Amino acid sequence: MLSIPEIGASGVVPGPKVLEFQYNNPSWSSWSYERLAEEFTVDRLVLVDLYEYRLTESGNRHVWDGRAAARVSVYEAGLDTEEFAFSREVQVSFPDEMGVTRNERPEQFIREGLEVRILNRIAWLFFDHDEPNTITY
């Protein structure tokens, strides 16, 4: 576990370690959140369930209509419950203009725009703010 004081977390499990754990424990998705927290020796689990990710509408691969949606939840270990202490839904779209075609913008541009937006929305949830959320997308 890494300590990263700049973000206010006492520790973070590095991504490669999580991937190694998932590979070595194929049944991990059936484990309780408490068991996962014990395995990683953490007090909280942050779960991001990306349940929608698309670049075009179904049946129209020529016009970009990117959408991403995720459920962000936080599990507190040691509370004798499998309920989340916090849970929010976030949704974004990209591009803002309708009718943008593959000839006008490459796929990589759409992917990057959509991914930056969903990550910004998710990250916003974990920082203290004095100002209101003014993200326009």
CSV table of N, CA and C in Angstrom, one decimal:
chain,number,residue,atom,x,y,z
A,1,MET,N,0.8,-1.2,0.0
A,1,MET,CA,0.0,0.0,0.0
A,1,MET,C,0.9,1.2,0.0
A,2,LEU,N,0.6,2.2,-0.8
A,2,LEU,CA,1.3,3.4,-0.9
A,2,LEU,C,0.7,4.5,-0.1
A,3,SER,N,1.4,5.4,0.5
A,3,SER,CA,0.9,6.5,1.2
A,3,SER,C,1.0,7.7,0.4
A,4,ILE,N,-0.1,8.4,0.2
A,4,ILE,CA,-0.1,9.6,-0.7
A,4,ILE,C,-0.7,10.8,0.1
A,5,PRO,N,0.1,11.5,0.9
A,5,PRO,CA,-0.5,12.5,1.8
A,5,PRO,C,-1.1,13.7,1.0
A,6,GLU,N,-0.6,14.0,-0.3
A,6,GLU,CA,-1.1,15.1,-1.1
A,6,GLU,C,-2.6,15.0,-1.3
A,7,ILE,N,-3.1,13.8,-1.4
A,7,ILE,CA,-4.6,13.6,-1.7
A,7,ILE,C,-5.4,13.3,-0.4
A,8,GLY,N,-4.7,13.3,0.7
A,8,GLY,CA,-5.4,13.1,2.0
A,8,GLY,C,-5.7,11.6,2.3
A,9,ALA,N,-5.2,10.7,1.5
A,9,ALA,CA,-5.4,9.3,1.8
A,9,ALA,C,-4.2,8.7,2.5
A,10,SER,N,-4.5,7.9,3.5
A,10,SER,CA,-3.4,7.3,4.2
A,10,SER,C,-2.7,6.2,3.4
A,11,GLY,N,-3.3,5.7,2.4
A,11,GLY,CA,-2.7,4.7,1.5
A,11,GLY,C,-3.6,4.3,0.4
A,12,VAL,N,-3.0,3.8,-0.7
A,12,VAL,CA,-3.7,3.4,-1.9
A,12,VAL,C,-3.0,2.1,-2.4
A,13,VAL,N,-3.9,1.2,-2.8
A,13,VAL,CA,-3.3,0.0,-3.3
A,13,VAL,C,-3.0,0.2,-4.8
A,14,PRO,N,-1.8,0.0,-5.3
A,14,PRO,CA,-1.5,0.3,-6.7
A,14,PRO,C,-2.2,-0.6,-7.6
A,15,GLY,N,-2.6,0.0,-8.8
A,15,GLY,CA,-3.3,-0.8,-9.8
A,15,GLY,C,-2.8,-2.1,-10.2
A,16,PRO,N,-1.4,-2.2,-10.4
A,16,PRO,CA,-0.9,-3.5,-10.8
A,16,PRO,C,-1.1,-4.6,-9.7
A,17,LYS,N,-1.1,-4.1,-8.4
A,17,LYS,CA,-1.3,-5.1,-7.3
A,17,LYS,C,-2.7,-5.6,-7.3
A,18,VAL,N,-3.6,-4.7,-7.6
A,18,VAL,CA,-5.1,-5.1,-7.7
A,18,VAL,C,-5.3,-6.1,-8.9
A,19,LEU,N,-4.6,-5.8,-10.0
A,19,LEU,CA,-4.8,-6.7,-11.2
A,19,LEU,C,-4.2,-8.1,-10.9
A,20,GLU,N,-3.0,-8.1,-10.2
A,20,GLU,CA,-2.4,-9.3,-9.8
A,20,GLU,C,-3.3,-10.1,-8.9
A,21,PHE,N,-3.9,-9.4,-7.9
A,21,PHE,CA,-4.8,-10.1,-7.0
A,21,PHE,C,-6.0,-10.7,-7.8
A,22,GLN,N,-6.6,-9.9,-8.7
A,22,GLN,CA,-7.8,-10.4,-9.5
A,22,GLN,C,-7.4,-11.6,-10.3
A,23,TYR,N,-6.2,-11.6,-10.9
A,23,TYR,CA,-5.7,-12.7,-11.7
A,23,TYR,C,-5.5,-14.0,-10.9
A,24,ASN,N,-5.0,-13.8,-9.7
A,24,ASN,CA,-4.7,-14.9,-8.9
A,24,ASN,C,-5.8,-15.5,-8.1
A,25,ASN,N,-6.9,-14.7,-8.0
A,25,ASN,CA,-8.1,-15.1,-7.3
A,25,ASN,C,-9.4,-14.9,-8.2
A,26,PRO,N,-9.6,-15.8,-9.1
A,26,PRO,CA,-10.7,-15.7,-10.1
A,26,PRO,C,-12.1,-15.5,-9.4
A,27,SER,N,-12.3,-16.0,-8.2
A,27,SER,CA,-13.6,-15.9,-7.6
A,27,SER,C,-13.7,-14.6,-6.7
A,28,TRP,N,-12.8,-13.7,-6.9
A,28,TRP,CA,-12.8,-12.5,-6.1
A,28,TRP,C,-14.1,-11.7,-6.1
A,29,SER,N,-14.8,-11.7,-7.3
A,29,SER,CA,-16.0,-10.9,-7.4
A,29,SER,C,-17.1,-11.5,-6.6
A,30,SER,N,-17.0,-12.7,-6.1
A,30,SER,CA,-18.1,-13.2,-5.2
A,30,SER,C,-17.8,-13.0,-3.7
A,31,TRP,N,-16.6,-12.5,-3.4
A,31,TRP,CA,-16.2,-12.2,-2.0
A,31,TRP,C,-17.0,-11.1,-1.5
A,32,SER,N,-17.1,-11.0,-0.2
A,32,SER,CA,-17.8,-9.9,0.5
A,32,SER,C,-16.9,-8.7,0.5
A,33,TYR,N,-17.4,-7.5,0.6
A,33,TYR,CA,-16.6,-6.3,0.7
A,33,TYR,C,-15.7,-6.4,1.9
A,34,GLU,N,-16.2,-6.9,3.0
A,34,GLU,CA,-15.3,-7.0,4.2
A,34,GLU,C,-14.1,-7.9,3.9
A,35,ARG,N,-14.3,-9.0,3.2
A,35,ARG,CA,-13.2,-9.9,2.9
A,35,ARG,C,-12.2,-9.2,2.0
A,36,LEU,N,-12.7,-8.4,1.0
A,36,LEU,CA,-11.8,-7.7,0.1
A,36,LEU,C,-11.0,-6.6,0.9
A,37,ALA,N,-11.7,-5.9,1.8
A,37,ALA,CA,-11.0,-4.9,2.6
A,37,ALA,C,-9.9,-5.6,3.5
A,38,GLU,N,-10.2,-6.7,4.0
A,38,GLU,CA,-9.2,-7.5,4.8
A,38,GLU,C,-8.0,-7.9,3.9
A,39,GLU,N,-8.3,-8.4,2.7
A,39,GLU,CA,-7.2,-8.8,1.8
A,39,GLU,C,-6.3,-7.7,1.5
A,40,PHE,N,-6.8,-6.5,1.3
A,40,PHE,CA,-5.9,-5.4,0.9
A,40,PHE,C,-5.5,-4.6,2.1
A,41,THR,N,-5.9,-5.0,3.3
A,41,THR,CA,-5.6,-4.3,4.6
A,41,THR,C,-6.0,-2.8,4.5
A,42,VAL,N,-7.2,-2.5,4.1
A,42,VAL,CA,-7.7,-1.1,4.0
A,42,VAL,C,-8.9,-0.9,4.8
A,43,ASP,N,-9.2,0.3,5.2
A,43,ASP,CA,-10.4,0.7,5.9
A,43,ASP,C,-11.6,1.0,5.0
A,44,ARG,N,-11.3,1.4,3.8
A,44,ARG,CA,-12.4,1.7,2.8
A,44,ARG,C,-12.1,1.2,1.5
A,45,LEU,N,-13.1,0.7,0.8
A,45,LEU,CA,-13.0,0.3,-0.6
A,45,LEU,C,-13.8,1.4,-1.4
A,46,VAL,N,-13.2,1.8,-2.5
A,46,VAL,CA,-13.8,2.7,-3.4
A,46,VAL,C,-14.1,1.9,-4.7
A,47,LEU,N,-15.4,1.7,-5.0
A,47,LEU,CA,-15.8,0.9,-6.1
A,47,LEU,C,-16.4,1.7,-7.2
A,48,VAL,N,-15.9,1.6,-8.4
A,48,VAL,CA,-16.4,2.3,-9.5
A,48,VAL,C,-17.0,1.3,-10.5
A,49,ASP,N,-18.3,1.3,-10.7
A,49,ASP,CA,-18.9,0.3,-11.6
A,49,ASP,C,-19.3,1.1,-12.8
A,50,LEU,N,-18.5,1.0,-13.9
A,50,LEU,CA,-18.8,1.6,-15.1
A,50,LEU,C,-19.8,0.8,-15.9
A,51,TYR,N,-21.0,1.2,-15.8
A,51,TYR,CA,-22.1,0.3,-16.4
A,51,TYR,C,-22.5,0.8,-17.8
A,52,GLU,N,-22.1,1.9,-18.3
A,52,GLU,CA,-22.4,2.3,-19.6
A,52,GLU,C,-21.1,3.0,-20.2
A,53,TYR,N,-20.8,2.6,-21.4
A,53,TYR,CA,-19.7,3.2,-22.1
A,53,TYR,C,-19.9,2.9,-23.6
A,54,ARG,N,-20.2,4.0,-24.3
A,54,ARG,CA,-20.4,3.8,-25.8
A,54,ARG,C,-19.9,5.1,-26.5
A,55,LEU,N,-19.5,4.9,-27.7
A,55,LEU,CA,-19.0,6.0,-28.5
A,55,LEU,C,-20.1,6.4,-29.5
A,56,THR,N,-21.0,5.5,-29.9
A,56,THR,CA,-22.0,5.8,-30.9
A,56,THR,C,-23.3,5.3,-30.4
A,57,GLU,N,-24.4,5.7,-31.0
A,57,GLU,CA,-25.7,5.1,-30.7
A,57,GLU,C,-25.8,3.7,-31.4
A,58,SER,N,-26.5,2.9,-30.7
A,58,SER,CA,-26.7,1.5,-31.3
A,58,SER,C,-27.3,1.6,-32.7
A,59,GLY,N,-26.6,1.0,-33.6
A,59,GLY,CA,-27.1,1.0,-35.0
A,59,GLY,C,-26.6,2.1,-35.9
A,60,ASN,N,-25.9,3.0,-35.3
A,60,ASN,CA,-25.4,4.1,-36.1
A,60,ASN,C,-23.9,4.4,-35.8
A,61,ARG,N,-23.0,3.7,-36.5
A,61,ARG,CA,-21.6,3.8,-36.2
A,61,ARG,C,-20.9,4.9,-36.9
A,62,HIS,N,-21.7,5.7,-37.6
A,62,HIS,CA,-21.1,6.8,-38.3
A,62,HIS,C,-21.1,8.2,-37.6
A,63,VAL,N,-22.0,8.3,-36.6
A,63,VAL,CA,-22.2,9.6,-35.9
A,63,VAL,C,-21.8,9.4,-34.5
A,64,TRP,N,-20.9,10.2,-33.9
A,64,TRP,CA,-20.4,10.1,-32.6
A,64,TRP,C,-21.5,10.5,-31.6
A,65,ASP,N,-21.7,9.8,-30.6
A,65,ASP,CA,-22.7,10.1,-29.5
A,65,ASP,C,-22.2,9.4,-28.2
A,66,GLY,N,-21.0,9.8,-27.7
A,66,GLY,CA,-20.4,9.1,-26.6
A,66,GLY,C,-21.2,9.3,-25.3
A,67,ARG,N,-21.3,8.3,-24.6
A,67,ARG,CA,-22.0,8.3,-23.2
A,67,ARG,C,-21.2,7.4,-22.3
A,68,ALA,N,-21.1,7.8,-21.1
A,68,ALA,CA,-20.5,7.0,-20.0
A,68,ALA,C,-21.2,7.3,-18.7
A,69,ALA,N,-21.5,6.2,-18.0
A,69,ALA,CA,-22.2,6.3,-16.7
A,69,ALA,C,-21.6,5.3,-15.7
A,70,ALA,N,-21.5,5.7,-14.5
A,70,ALA,CA,-20.8,4.9,-13.5
A,70,ALA,C,-21.5,5.1,-12.1
A,71,ARG,N,-21.5,4.0,-11.3
A,71,ARG,CA,-21.9,4.1,-10.0
A,71,ARG,C,-20.7,4.1,-9.1
A,72,VAL,N,-20.5,5.1,-8.3
A,72,VAL,CA,-19.3,5.2,-7.4
A,72,VAL,C,-19.8,5.0,-6.0
A,73,SER,N,-19.2,4.0,-5.3
A,73,SER,CA,-19.6,3.6,-4.0
A,73,SER,C,-18.4,3.5,-3.1
A,74,VAL,N,-18.6,3.8,-1.8
A,74,VAL,CA,-17.5,3.6,-0.8
A,74,VAL,C,-18.0,2.7,0.3
A,75,TYR,N,-17.3,1.7,0.5
A,75,TYR,CA,-17.6,0.7,1.6
A,75,TYR,C,-16.6,0.9,2.8
A,76,GLU,N,-17.2,1.1,4.0
A,76,GLU,CA,-16.4,1.2,5.2
A,76,GLU,C,-16.3,-0.1,5.9
A,77,ALA,N,-15.0,-0.6,6.0
A,77,ALA,CA,-14.8,-1.9,6.7
A,77,ALA,C,-15.1,-1.8,8.2
A,78,GLY,N,-15.5,-2.9,8.7
A,78,GLY,CA,-15.7,-3.0,10.2
A,78,GLY,C,-17.0,-2.6,10.7
A,79,LEU,N,-18.0,-2.3,9.8
A,79,LEU,CA,-19.3,-1.8,10.3
A,79,LEU,C,-20.3,-2.9,10.4
A,80,ASP,N,-19.9,-4.2,10.1
A,80,ASP,CA,-20.8,-5.3,10.2
A,80,ASP,C,-22.0,-5.2,9.3
A,81,THR,N,-21.8,-4.6,8.1
A,81,THR,CA,-22.9,-4.4,7.1
A,81,THR,C,-22.2,-4.4,5.8
A,82,GLU,N,-23.0,-4.9,4.8
A,82,GLU,CA,-22.5,-4.8,3.4
A,82,GLU,C,-23.0,-3.6,2.7
A,83,GLU,N,-23.6,-2.7,3.4
A,83,GLU,CA,-24.2,-1.4,2.9
A,83,GLU,C,-23.1,-0.5,2.6
A,84,PHE,N,-23.2,0.4,1.6
A,84,PHE,CA,-22.3,1.4,1.2
A,84,PHE,C,-22.4,2.6,2.1
A,85,ALA,N,-21.4,3.2,2.6
A,85,ALA,CA,-21.4,4.4,3.3
A,85,ALA,C,-21.7,5.6,2.4
A,86,PHE,N,-21.4,5.5,1.1
A,86,PHE,CA,-21.6,6.6,0.2
A,86,PHE,C,-21.8,5.9,-1.2
A,87,SER,N,-22.8,6.5,-2.0
A,87,SER,CA,-23.0,6.0,-3.3
A,87,SER,C,-23.6,7.1,-4.2
A,88,ARG,N,-23.0,7.3,-5.4
A,88,ARG,CA,-23.5,8.3,-6.3
A,88,ARG,C,-23.4,7.8,-7.7
A,89,GLU,N,-24.3,8.3,-8.6
A,89,GLU,CA,-24.3,7.9,-10.0
A,89,GLU,C,-23.7,9.2,-10.7
A,90,VAL,N,-22.9,8.9,-11.7
A,90,VAL,CA,-22.4,10.0,-12.5
A,90,VAL,C,-22.5,9.6,-14.0
A,91,GLN,N,-22.9,10.6,-14.8
A,91,GLN,CA,-23.1,10.4,-16.2
A,91,GLN,C,-22.5,11.6,-17.0
A,92,VAL,N,-21.9,11.3,-18.1
A,92,VAL,CA,-21.4,12.3,-19.0
A,92,VAL,C,-21.6,11.9,-20.5
A,93,SER,N,-21.5,12.9,-21.3
A,93,SER,CA,-21.6,12.7,-22.8
A,93,SER,C,-20.5,13.5,-23.5
A,94,PHE,N,-20.2,13.1,-24.7
A,94,PHE,CA,-19.2,13.8,-25.5
A,94,PHE,C,-19.3,13.2,-26.9
A,95,PRO,N,-19.3,14.1,-27.9
A,95,PRO,CA,-19.1,15.5,-27.9
A,95,PRO,C,-20.4,16.3,-27.6
A,96,ASP,N,-20.3,17.6,-27.3
A,96,ASP,CA,-21.4,18.4,-27.0
A,96,ASP,C,-22.3,18.6,-28.2
A,97,GLU,N,-21.7,18.7,-29.4
A,97,GLU,CA,-22.5,19.0,-30.6
A,97,GLU,C,-23.1,17.7,-31.1
A,98,MET,N,-24.2,17.8,-31.7
A,98,MET,CA,-24.9,16.6,-32.3
A,98,MET,C,-24.4,16.5,-33.8
A,99,GLY,N,-24.4,15.3,-34.3
A,99,GLY,CA,-24.1,15.1,-35.7
A,99,GLY,C,-22.7,15.1,-36.1
A,100,VAL,N,-21.7,15.0,-35.1
A,100,VAL,CA,-20.3,14.9,-35.5
A,100,VAL,C,-20.0,13.5,-36.0
A,101,THR,N,-19.4,13.5,-37.2
A,101,THR,CA,-19.2,12.2,-37.8
A,101,THR,C,-17.7,11.7,-37.7
A,102,ARG,N,-17.5,10.5,-38.1
A,102,ARG,CA,-16.2,9.9,-38.1
A,102,ARG,C,-15.2,10.7,-39.0
A,103,ASN,N,-15.8,11.3,-40.0
A,103,ASN,CA,-14.9,12.1,-41.0
A,103,ASN,C,-14.5,13.4,-40.3
A,104,GLU,N,-15.2,13.9,-39.3
A,104,GLU,CA,-14.9,15.2,-38.7
A,104,GLU,C,-13.9,15.0,-37.5
A,105,ARG,N,-14.1,13.9,-36.8
A,105,ARG,CA,-13.3,13.7,-35.6
A,105,ARG,C,-12.9,12.2,-35.5
A,106,PRO,N,-11.6,11.9,-35.2
A,106,PRO,CA,-11.2,10.5,-35.1
A,106,PRO,C,-11.7,9.9,-33.8
A,107,GLU,N,-11.8,8.6,-33.8
A,107,GLU,CA,-12.2,7.9,-32.6
A,107,GLU,C,-11.5,8.2,-31.3
A,108,GLN,N,-10.1,8.3,-31.4
A,108,GLN,CA,-9.3,8.6,-30.3
A,108,GLN,C,-9.7,9.9,-29.6
A,109,PHE,N,-10.1,10.9,-30.4
A,109,PHE,CA,-10.5,12.2,-29.8
A,109,PHE,C,-11.7,12.0,-29.0
A,110,ILE,N,-12.7,11.2,-29.5
A,110,ILE,CA,-13.9,11.0,-28.8
A,110,ILE,C,-13.7,10.2,-27.5
A,111,ARG,N,-12.9,9.1,-27.6
A,111,ARG,CA,-12.6,8.3,-26.5
A,111,ARG,C,-11.9,9.2,-25.3
A,112,GLU,N,-10.9,9.9,-25.7
A,112,GLU,CA,-10.2,10.7,-24.7
A,112,GLU,C,-11.1,11.8,-24.1
A,113,GLY,N,-12.0,12.4,-24.9
A,113,GLY,CA,-12.9,13.4,-24.3
A,113,GLY,C,-13.9,12.8,-23.3
A,114,LEU,N,-14.4,11.7,-23.7
A,114,LEU,CA,-15.4,11.0,-22.8
A,114,LEU,C,-14.7,10.5,-21.5
A,115,GLU,N,-13.5,9.9,-21.7
A,115,GLU,CA,-12.8,9.4,-20.5
A,115,GLU,C,-12.4,10.5,-19.5
A,116,VAL,N,-11.9,11.6,-20.1
A,116,VAL,CA,-11.6,12.7,-19.2
A,116,VAL,C,-12.8,13.2,-18.4
A,117,ARG,N,-13.9,13.3,-19.1
A,117,ARG,CA,-15.1,13.8,-18.4
A,117,ARG,C,-15.6,12.9,-17.3
A,118,ILE,N,-15.6,11.6,-17.6
A,118,ILE,CA,-16.1,10.7,-16.5
A,118,ILE,C,-15.2,10.6,-15.3
A,119,LEU,N,-13.9,10.7,-15.6
A,119,LEU,CA,-12.9,10.7,-14.5
A,119,LEU,C,-13.0,12.0,-13.7
A,120,ASN,N,-13.2,13.1,-14.4
A,120,ASN,CA,-13.4,14.4,-13.6
A,120,ASN,C,-14.6,14.4,-12.7
A,121,ARG,N,-15.7,13.8,-13.2
A,121,ARG,CA,-16.9,13.7,-12.4
A,121,ARG,C,-16.7,12.8,-11.2
A,122,ILE,N,-16.0,11.7,-11.4
A,122,ILE,CA,-15.7,10.7,-10.3
A,122,ILE,C,-14.8,11.4,-9.3
A,123,ALA,N,-13.7,12.0,-9.8
A,123,ALA,CA,-12.8,12.6,-8.8
A,123,ALA,C,-13.4,13.7,-8.0
A,124,TRP,N,-14.3,14.5,-8.6
A,124,TRP,CA,-14.9,15.6,-7.9
A,124,TRP,C,-15.6,15.2,-6.6
A,125,LEU,N,-16.1,13.9,-6.6
A,125,LEU,CA,-16.8,13.4,-5.4
A,125,LEU,C,-15.9,13.3,-4.2
A,126,PHE,N,-14.5,13.2,-4.4
A,126,PHE,CA,-13.6,12.9,-3.3
A,126,PHE,C,-12.8,14.1,-2.9
A,127,PHE,N,-13.2,15.3,-3.2
A,127,PHE,CA,-12.4,16.4,-2.8
A,127,PHE,C,-13.4,17.4,-2.1
A,128,ASP,N,-12.9,18.1,-1.0
A,128,ASP,CA,-13.7,19.1,-0.3
A,128,ASP,C,-13.7,20.3,-1.2
A,129,HIS,N,-14.9,20.9,-1.3
A,129,HIS,CA,-15.1,22.1,-2.1
A,129,HIS,C,-15.8,23.2,-1.4
A,130,ASP,N,-15.4,24.4,-1.5
A,130,ASP,CA,-16.1,25.6,-1.0
A,130,ASP,C,-17.0,26.1,-2.1
A,131,GLU,N,-16.6,25.9,-3.4
A,131,GLU,CA,-17.4,26.4,-4.5
A,131,GLU,C,-18.3,25.3,-5.0
A,132,PRO,N,-19.4,25.7,-5.7
A,132,PRO,CA,-20.3,24.7,-6.3
A,132,PRO,C,-19.7,24.1,-7.5
A,133,ASN,N,-20.2,23.0,-7.9
A,133,ASN,CA,-19.7,22.3,-9.1
A,133,ASN,C,-20.2,23.0,-10.3
A,134,THR,N,-19.2,23.6,-11.0
A,134,THR,CA,-19.6,24.4,-12.2
A,134,THR,C,-19.2,23.7,-13.5
A,135,ILE,N,-18.9,22.4,-13.4
A,135,ILE,CA,-18.6,21.6,-14.6
A,135,ILE,C,-19.8,21.6,-15.5
A,136,THR,N,-19.7,22.1,-16.8
A,136,THR,CA,-20.8,22.3,-17.6
A,136,THR,C,-21.2,21.0,-18.4
A,137,TYR,N,-20.5,20.0,-18.3
A,137,TYR,CA,-20.9,18.7,-19.0
A,137,TYR,C,-21.5,17.7,-18.1
